[in-house]
């Protein structure tokens, strides 16, 4: 219960702060590096899962190449965390950018869309 209360407080603080600032790649990475099971780590894992599951296999008709297609066997959160952290280590992106964008680009690099109708 103590962790749940801390998590709720952290989420509340983030939502208040998010109105003024995007959830940056730097913040995501710092949370992802915390000990598994801690509230910050849980936020990073949850954010990553949300971005990946909401975008996987989808594309914008105006920009069909901006998508990724991760196979079901690769959708475990530990695999996804490695995809993104390995991308950050190898490419050194601007971590001041929104975390959502960094995650999507990392996933596009690792799992490009299989649908090549265009």
Coordinates of N, CA, C and O in Angstrom, one line a residue:
X1 N 0.8 -1.2 0.0 CA 0.0 0.0 0.0 C 0.9 1.3 0.0 O 0.5 2.2 -0.6
X2 N 2.0 1.2 0.7 CA 2.9 2.3 0.8 C 3.4 2.7 -0.6 O 3.4 3.8 -1.0
X3 N 3.8 1.6 -1.4 CA 4.3 1.9 -2.8 C 3.2 2.5 -3.7 O 3.4 3.3 -4.5
X4 N 2.0 1.9 -3.5 CA 0.8 2.4 -4.3 C 0.6 3.9 -4.0 O 0.4 4.7 -4.9
X5 N 0.6 4.3 -2.7 CA 0.4 5.7 -2.4 C 1.5 6.6 -3.0 O 1.2 7.7 -3.5
X6 N 2.7 6.1 -2.9 CA 3.9 6.9 -3.5 C 3.7 7.0 -5.0 O 4.0 8.0 -5.6
X7 N 3.3 5.9 -5.6 CA 3.1 5.9 -7.1 C 2.0 6.9 -7.5 O 2.2 7.7 -8.4
X8 N 0.9 6.9 -6.7 CA -0.2 7.8 -7.0 C 0.3 9.3 -6.9 O 0.0 10.1 -7.7
X9 N 1.0 9.5 -5.8 CA 1.6 10.9 -5.6 C 2.5 11.3 -6.8 O 2.5 12.4 -7.3
X10 N 3.4 10.3 -7.2 CA 4.3 10.6 -8.3 C 3.5 10.9 -9.6 O 3.9 11.8 -10.3
X11 N 2.5 10.1 -9.9 CA 1.7 10.3 -11.1 C 1.0 11.7 -11.0 O 1.0 12.4 -12.0
X12 N 0.5 12.0 -9.9 CA -0.2 13.3 -9.7 C 0.8 14.4 -10.0 O 0.5 15.4 -10.7
X13 N 2.0 14.3 -9.4 CA 3.0 15.4 -9.6 C 3.4 15.4 -11.0 O 3.6 16.5 -11.6
X14 N 3.6 14.3 -11.7 CA 3.9 14.3 -13.1 C 2.8 14.9 -13.9 O 3.1 15.6 -14.9
X15 N 1.6 14.6 -13.6 CA 0.5 15.2 -14.4 C 0.4 16.7 -14.3 O 0.1 17.4 -15.2
X16 N 0.7 17.2 -13.1 CA 0.7 18.6 -12.9 C 1.9 19.2 -13.6 O 1.7 20.2 -14.3
X17 N 3.1 18.6 -13.6 CA 4.2 19.1 -14.3 C 4.1 19.0 -15.8 O 4.6 19.8 -16.5
X18 N 3.4 17.9 -16.2 CA 3.3 17.7 -17.6 C 2.6 18.8 -18.4 O 2.7 18.9 -19.6
X19 N 1.7 19.5 -17.6 CA 1.0 20.6 -18.3 C 2.0 21.7 -18.7 O 1.8 22.3 -19.7
X20 N 3.1 21.8 -18.1 CA 4.1 22.8 -18.4 C 5.3 22.2 -19.2 O 5.8 22.9 -20.0
X21 N 5.6 21.0 -19.0 CA 6.7 20.3 -19.7 C 6.4 19.0 -20.2 O 5.6 18.2 -19.5
X22 N 6.9 18.6 -21.3 CA 6.7 17.2 -21.9 C 7.5 16.3 -21.0 O 8.5 16.6 -20.4
X23 N 7.1 15.1 -21.0 CA 7.8 14.0 -20.3 C 9.0 13.7 -21.2 O 8.9 13.1 -22.2
X24 N 10.2 14.1 -20.8 CA 11.4 14.1 -21.6 C 12.0 12.7 -21.6 O 11.8 11.9 -20.7
X25 N 12.8 12.5 -22.6 CA 13.6 11.3 -22.7 C 14.6 11.2 -21.5 O 14.8 10.1 -21.0
X26 N 15.1 12.3 -21.1 CA 16.0 12.3 -20.0 C 15.3 11.8 -18.7 O 15.8 11.0 -18.0
X27 N 14.1 12.3 -18.5 CA 13.3 11.9 -17.3 C 13.0 10.4 -17.4 O 13.1 9.6 -16.5
X28 N 12.5 10.0 -18.6 CA 12.2 8.6 -18.8 C 13.4 7.7 -18.5 O 13.3 6.7 -17.8
X29 N 14.6 8.0 -19.1 CA 15.8 7.2 -18.9 C 16.2 7.2 -17.4 O 16.5 6.1 -16.9
X30 N 16.1 8.3 -16.7 CA 16.5 8.3 -15.3 C 15.5 7.4 -14.5 O 16.0 6.7 -13.6
X31 N 14.3 7.4 -14.9 CA 13.3 6.5 -14.2 C 13.5 5.1 -14.6 O 13.4 4.2 -13.7
X32 N 13.9 4.8 -15.8 CA 14.1 3.5 -16.3 C 15.3 2.8 -15.6 O 15.4 1.6 -15.4
X33 N 16.3 3.7 -15.2 CA 17.5 3.2 -14.6 C 17.3 2.9 -13.1 O 18.2 2.4 -12.4
X34 N 16.2 3.3 -12.5 CA 16.0 3.0 -11.1 C 15.7 1.6 -10.8 O 15.4 0.8 -11.8
X35 N 15.8 1.2 -9.6 CA 15.6 -0.2 -9.2 C 14.2 -0.7 -9.6 O 13.2 0.0 -9.3
X36 N 14.2 -1.9 -10.2 CA 12.9 -2.4 -10.6 C 11.9 -2.5 -9.5 O 12.3 -2.9 -8.4
X37 N 10.7 -2.1 -9.7 CA 9.7 -2.2 -8.6 C 9.5 -0.9 -7.9 O 8.5 -0.7 -7.2
X38 N 10.4 0.0 -8.0 CA 10.3 1.4 -7.4 C 9.3 2.2 -8.2 O 9.1 1.9 -9.4
X39 N 8.6 3.1 -7.6 CA 7.6 3.9 -8.3 C 8.2 4.5 -9.6 O 7.5 4.5 -10.7
X40 N 9.4 5.1 -9.6 CA 9.9 5.7 -10.8 C 10.1 4.7 -11.9 O 9.8 4.9 -13.1
X41 N 10.6 3.5 -11.6 CA 10.8 2.4 -12.6 C 9.4 2.0 -13.1 O 9.3 1.7 -14.3
X42 N 8.4 1.9 -12.2 CA 7.1 1.5 -12.7 C 6.5 2.5 -13.7 O 5.9 2.1 -14.6
X43 N 6.8 3.8 -13.4 CA 6.3 4.8 -14.3 C 7.0 4.7 -15.7 O 6.3 4.8 -16.7
X44 N 8.3 4.5 -15.7 CA 9.0 4.3 -17.0 C 8.5 3.1 -17.8 O 8.3 3.2 -19.0
X45 N 8.3 2.0 -17.1 CA 7.8 0.8 -17.7 C 6.4 1.0 -18.2 O 6.1 0.6 -19.4
X46 N 5.5 1.6 -17.4 CA 4.1 1.9 -17.9 C 4.1 2.8 -19.0 O 3.3 2.6 -20.0
X47 N 4.9 3.9 -19.0 CA 4.9 4.8 -20.1 C 5.3 4.1 -21.4 O 4.7 4.3 -22.5
X48 N 6.4 3.4 -21.3 CA 6.9 2.6 -22.5 C 5.8 1.7 -23.0 O 5.5 1.7 -24.2
X49 N 5.2 0.9 -22.1 CA 4.1 0.0 -22.6 C 3.0 0.7 -23.3 O 2.5 0.3 -24.3
X50 N 2.6 1.9 -22.7 CA 1.5 2.6 -23.3 C 1.9 3.1 -24.7 O 1.1 3.0 -25.6
X51 N 3.1 3.7 -24.9 CA 3.5 4.2 -26.2 C 3.5 3.0 -27.2 O 3.0 3.1 -28.3
X52 N 4.2 1.9 -26.8 CA 4.4 0.8 -27.7 C 3.0 0.2 -28.1 O 2.7 0.0 -29.3
X53 N 2.2 -0.1 -27.1 CA 1.0 -0.8 -27.4 C 0.0 0.1 -28.1 O -0.8 -0.4 -28.9
X54 N 0.1 1.4 -28.0 CA -0.9 2.3 -28.7 C -0.4 2.5 -30.1 O -1.2 2.9 -31.0
X55 N 0.9 2.4 -30.4 CA 1.4 2.7 -31.8 C 1.8 1.4 -32.6 O 1.9 1.5 -33.8
X56 N 2.0 0.3 -31.9 CA 2.5 -0.9 -32.7 C 1.5 -1.3 -33.8 O 0.4 -1.5 -33.6
X57 N 2.1 -1.4 -35.0 CA 1.4 -1.8 -36.2 C 0.5 -0.7 -36.8 O -0.2 -0.9 -37.7
X58 N 0.5 0.5 -36.2 CA -0.4 1.6 -36.8 C 0.5 2.6 -37.5 O 1.7 2.8 -37.2
X59 N -0.1 3.3 -38.4 CA 0.6 4.4 -39.0 C -0.4 5.5 -39.4 O -1.6 5.2 -39.5
X60 N 0.1 6.7 -39.6 CA -0.7 7.8 -40.0 C -0.8 7.7 -41.5 O 0.2 7.6 -42.2
X61 N -2.0 7.8 -42.1 CA -2.1 7.7 -43.6 C -1.3 8.8 -44.3 O -0.9 8.6 -45.4
X62 N -1.1 9.9 -43.6 CA -0.3 11.0 -44.2 C 1.2 10.7 -44.1 O 1.9 11.3 -44.9
X63 N 1.6 9.9 -43.2 CA 3.0 9.6 -43.0 C 3.1 8.1 -42.7 O 3.5 7.7 -41.6
X64 N 2.9 7.2 -43.7 CA 2.8 5.8 -43.4 C 4.1 5.1 -43.0 O 4.1 4.1 -42.4
X65 N 5.2 5.8 -43.3 CA 6.5 5.2 -42.9 C 6.9 5.4 -41.5 O 7.8 4.9 -40.9
X66 N 6.1 6.3 -40.8 CA 6.4 6.6 -39.4 C 5.6 5.6 -38.5 O 4.6 6.0 -37.9
X67 N 6.0 4.4 -38.5 CA 5.4 3.4 -37.7 C 6.4 2.3 -37.4 O 7.5 2.3 -37.9
X68 N 6.0 1.4 -36.5 CA 6.8 0.2 -36.3 C 5.8 -1.0 -36.1 O 4.6 -0.8 -35.9
X69 N 6.4 -2.2 -36.2 CA 5.6 -3.4 -36.2 C 6.3 -4.5 -35.4 O 7.0 -5.3 -35.9
X70 N 6.2 -4.4 -34.1 CA 6.9 -5.3 -33.2 C 6.1 -6.6 -33.1 O 4.9 -6.6 -32.9
X71 N 6.8 -7.8 -33.4 CA 6.0 -9.0 -33.3 C 5.6 -9.4 -31.9 O 6.3 -9.0 -30.9
X72 N 4.6 -10.1 -31.7 CA 4.1 -10.4 -30.3 C 5.1 -11.1 -29.4 O 5.2 -10.8 -28.2
X73 N 6.0 -11.9 -30.0 CA 7.1 -12.5 -29.2 C 8.0 -11.5 -28.6 O 8.7 -11.8 -27.6
X74 N 8.1 -10.3 -29.1 CA 9.0 -9.3 -28.7 C 8.4 -8.3 -27.7 O 9.0 -7.3 -27.3
X75 N 7.1 -8.4 -27.4 CA 6.4 -7.4 -26.7 C 6.5 -7.5 -25.2 O 5.8 -6.7 -24.5
X76 N 7.3 -8.3 -24.7 CA 7.6 -8.3 -23.2 C 8.3 -7.0 -22.8 O 9.2 -6.6 -23.5
X77 N 7.9 -6.5 -21.7 CA 8.4 -5.2 -21.3 C 9.9 -5.2 -21.2 O 10.6 -4.2 -21.5
X78 N 10.5 -6.2 -20.7 CA 12.0 -6.3 -20.5 C 12.7 -6.2 -21.9 O 13.7 -5.5 -22.0
X79 N 12.1 -6.8 -22.9 CA 12.6 -6.7 -24.3 C 12.5 -5.2 -24.8 O 13.4 -4.7 -25.4
X80 N 11.3 -4.6 -24.6 CA 11.1 -3.3 -25.0 C 12.0 -2.3 -24.3 O 12.5 -1.4 -25.0
X81 N 12.2 -2.5 -23.0 CA 13.2 -1.6 -22.3 C 14.5 -1.7 -22.9 O 15.2 -0.7 -23.1
X82 N 15.0 -2.9 -23.3 CA 16.3 -3.1 -23.9 C 16.4 -2.4 -25.2 O 17.4 -1.8 -25.6
X83 N 15.3 -2.5 -26.0 CA 15.3 -1.9 -27.3 C 15.5 -0.4 -27.2 O 16.4 0.2 -27.9
X84 N 14.8 0.2 -26.3 CA 14.9 1.7 -26.1 C 16.3 2.1 -25.5 O 16.9 3.0 -26.0
X85 N 16.7 1.4 -24.5 CA 17.9 1.8 -23.8 C 19.1 1.5 -24.7 O 20.1 2.3 -24.8
X86 N 19.1 0.4 -25.5 CA 20.2 0.1 -26.4 C 20.2 1.2 -27.5 O 21.3 1.6 -27.9
X87 N 19.1 1.6 -28.0 CA 19.0 2.7 -29.0 C 19.6 4.0 -28.4 O 20.4 4.6 -29.1
X88 N 19.2 4.3 -27.2 CA 19.8 5.5 -26.6 C 21.3 5.4 -26.5 O 22.0 6.4 -26.8
X89 N 21.8 4.3 -26.0 CA 23.2 4.1 -25.9 C 24.0 4.2 -27.2 O 25.0 4.8 -27.3
X90 N 23.4 3.6 -28.3 CA 24.0 3.6 -29.6 C 23.9 4.9 -30.3 O 24.9 5.3 -31.0
X91 N 22.8 5.6 -30.2 CA 22.5 6.7 -31.1 C 22.7 8.1 -30.4 O 22.7 9.1 -31.0
X92 N 22.7 8.1 -29.1 CA 22.8 9.3 -28.3 C 21.8 10.4 -28.8 O 22.2 11.5 -29.1
X93 N 20.5 10.1 -28.7 CA 19.5 11.1 -29.2 C 19.5 12.3 -28.2 O 19.9 12.2 -27.1
X94 N 18.8 13.3 -28.6 CA 18.6 14.5 -27.8 C 17.6 14.1 -26.7 O 16.4 13.9 -27.0
X95 N 18.0 13.9 -25.5 CA 17.1 13.4 -24.4 C 16.2 14.5 -23.9 O 15.4 14.2 -23.0
X96 N 16.4 15.7 -24.4 CA 15.5 16.8 -24.0 C 14.2 16.7 -24.8 O 13.2 17.3 -24.5
X97 N 14.2 15.9 -25.8 CA 13.0 15.6 -26.7 C 12.0 14.8 -25.9 O 12.3 14.1 -24.9
X98 N 10.7 14.9 -26.3 CA 9.7 14.1 -25.6 C 10.0 12.6 -25.6 O 10.5 12.1 -26.6
X99 N 9.8 11.9 -24.5 CA 10.1 10.5 -24.4 C 9.3 9.7 -25.4 O 9.8 8.7 -26.0
X100 N 8.1 10.1 -25.7 CA 7.3 9.4 -26.6 C 8.0 9.3 -28.0 O 8.0 8.2 -28.6
X101 N 8.5 10.4 -28.4 CA 9.2 10.4 -29.7 C 10.4 9.5 -29.7 O 10.7 8.8 -30.7
X102 N 11.2 9.6 -28.7 CA 12.4 8.8 -28.6 C 12.1 7.3 -28.6 O 12.7 6.5 -29.3
X103 N 11.0 6.9 -27.9 CA 10.6 5.5 -27.8 C 10.1 5.1 -29.2 O 10.5 4.0 -29.7
X104 N 9.3 5.9 -29.9 CA 8.8 5.6 -31.2 C 10.0 5.4 -32.2 O 10.0 4.5 -33.0
X105 N 10.9 6.3 -32.2 CA 12.1 6.2 -33.1 C 12.9 5.0 -32.8 O 13.3 4.3 -33.8
X106 N 13.1 4.7 -31.6 CA 13.9 3.4 -31.2 C 13.1 2.2 -31.7 O 13.8 1.3 -32.3
X107 N 11.8 2.2 -31.6 CA 11.0 1.0 -32.0 C 11.0 1.0 -33.5 O 11.1 -0.1 -34.1
X108 N 11.0 2.1 -34.2 CA 11.0 2.1 -35.7 C 12.3 1.6 -36.2 O 12.4 0.9 -37.2
X109 N 13.4 1.9 -35.5 CA 14.7 1.4 -35.9 C 14.9 -0.1 -35.7 O 15.4 -0.8 -36.6
X110 N 14.3 -0.6 -34.7 CA 14.4 -2.0 -34.4 C 13.3 -2.9 -35.1 O 13.6 -4.0 -35.6
X111 N 12.1 -2.3 -35.2 CA 11.0 -3.1 -35.8 C 10.3 -2.3 -36.9 O 9.2 -1.8 -36.7
X112 N 11.0 -2.1 -38.1 CA 10.3 -1.3 -39.1 C 9.0 -1.9 -39.6 O 8.8 -3.1 -39.4
X113 N 8.1 -1.1 -40.1 CA 6.8 -1.6 -40.6 C 7.1 -2.7 -41.6 O 7.9 -2.5 -42.5
X114 N 6.3 -3.7 -41.5 CA 6.4 -4.8 -42.5 C 5.5 -4.5 -43.7 O 5.7 -5.0 -44.8
X115 N 4.5 -3.7 -43.5 CA 3.5 -3.3 -44.5 C 4.1 -2.3 -45.4 O 4.3 -1.1 -45.0
X116 N 4.5 -2.6 -46.6 CA 5.2 -1.7 -47.6 C 4.3 -1.5 -48.8 O 4.7 -1.6 -49.9
X117 N 3.0 -1.1 -48.6 CA 2.1 -0.9 -49.7 C 2.4 0.4 -50.4 O 1.9 0.6 -51.5
X118 N 3.1 1.3 -49.8 CA 3.3 2.6 -50.5 C 4.5 2.6 -51.4 O 5.3 1.8 -51.5

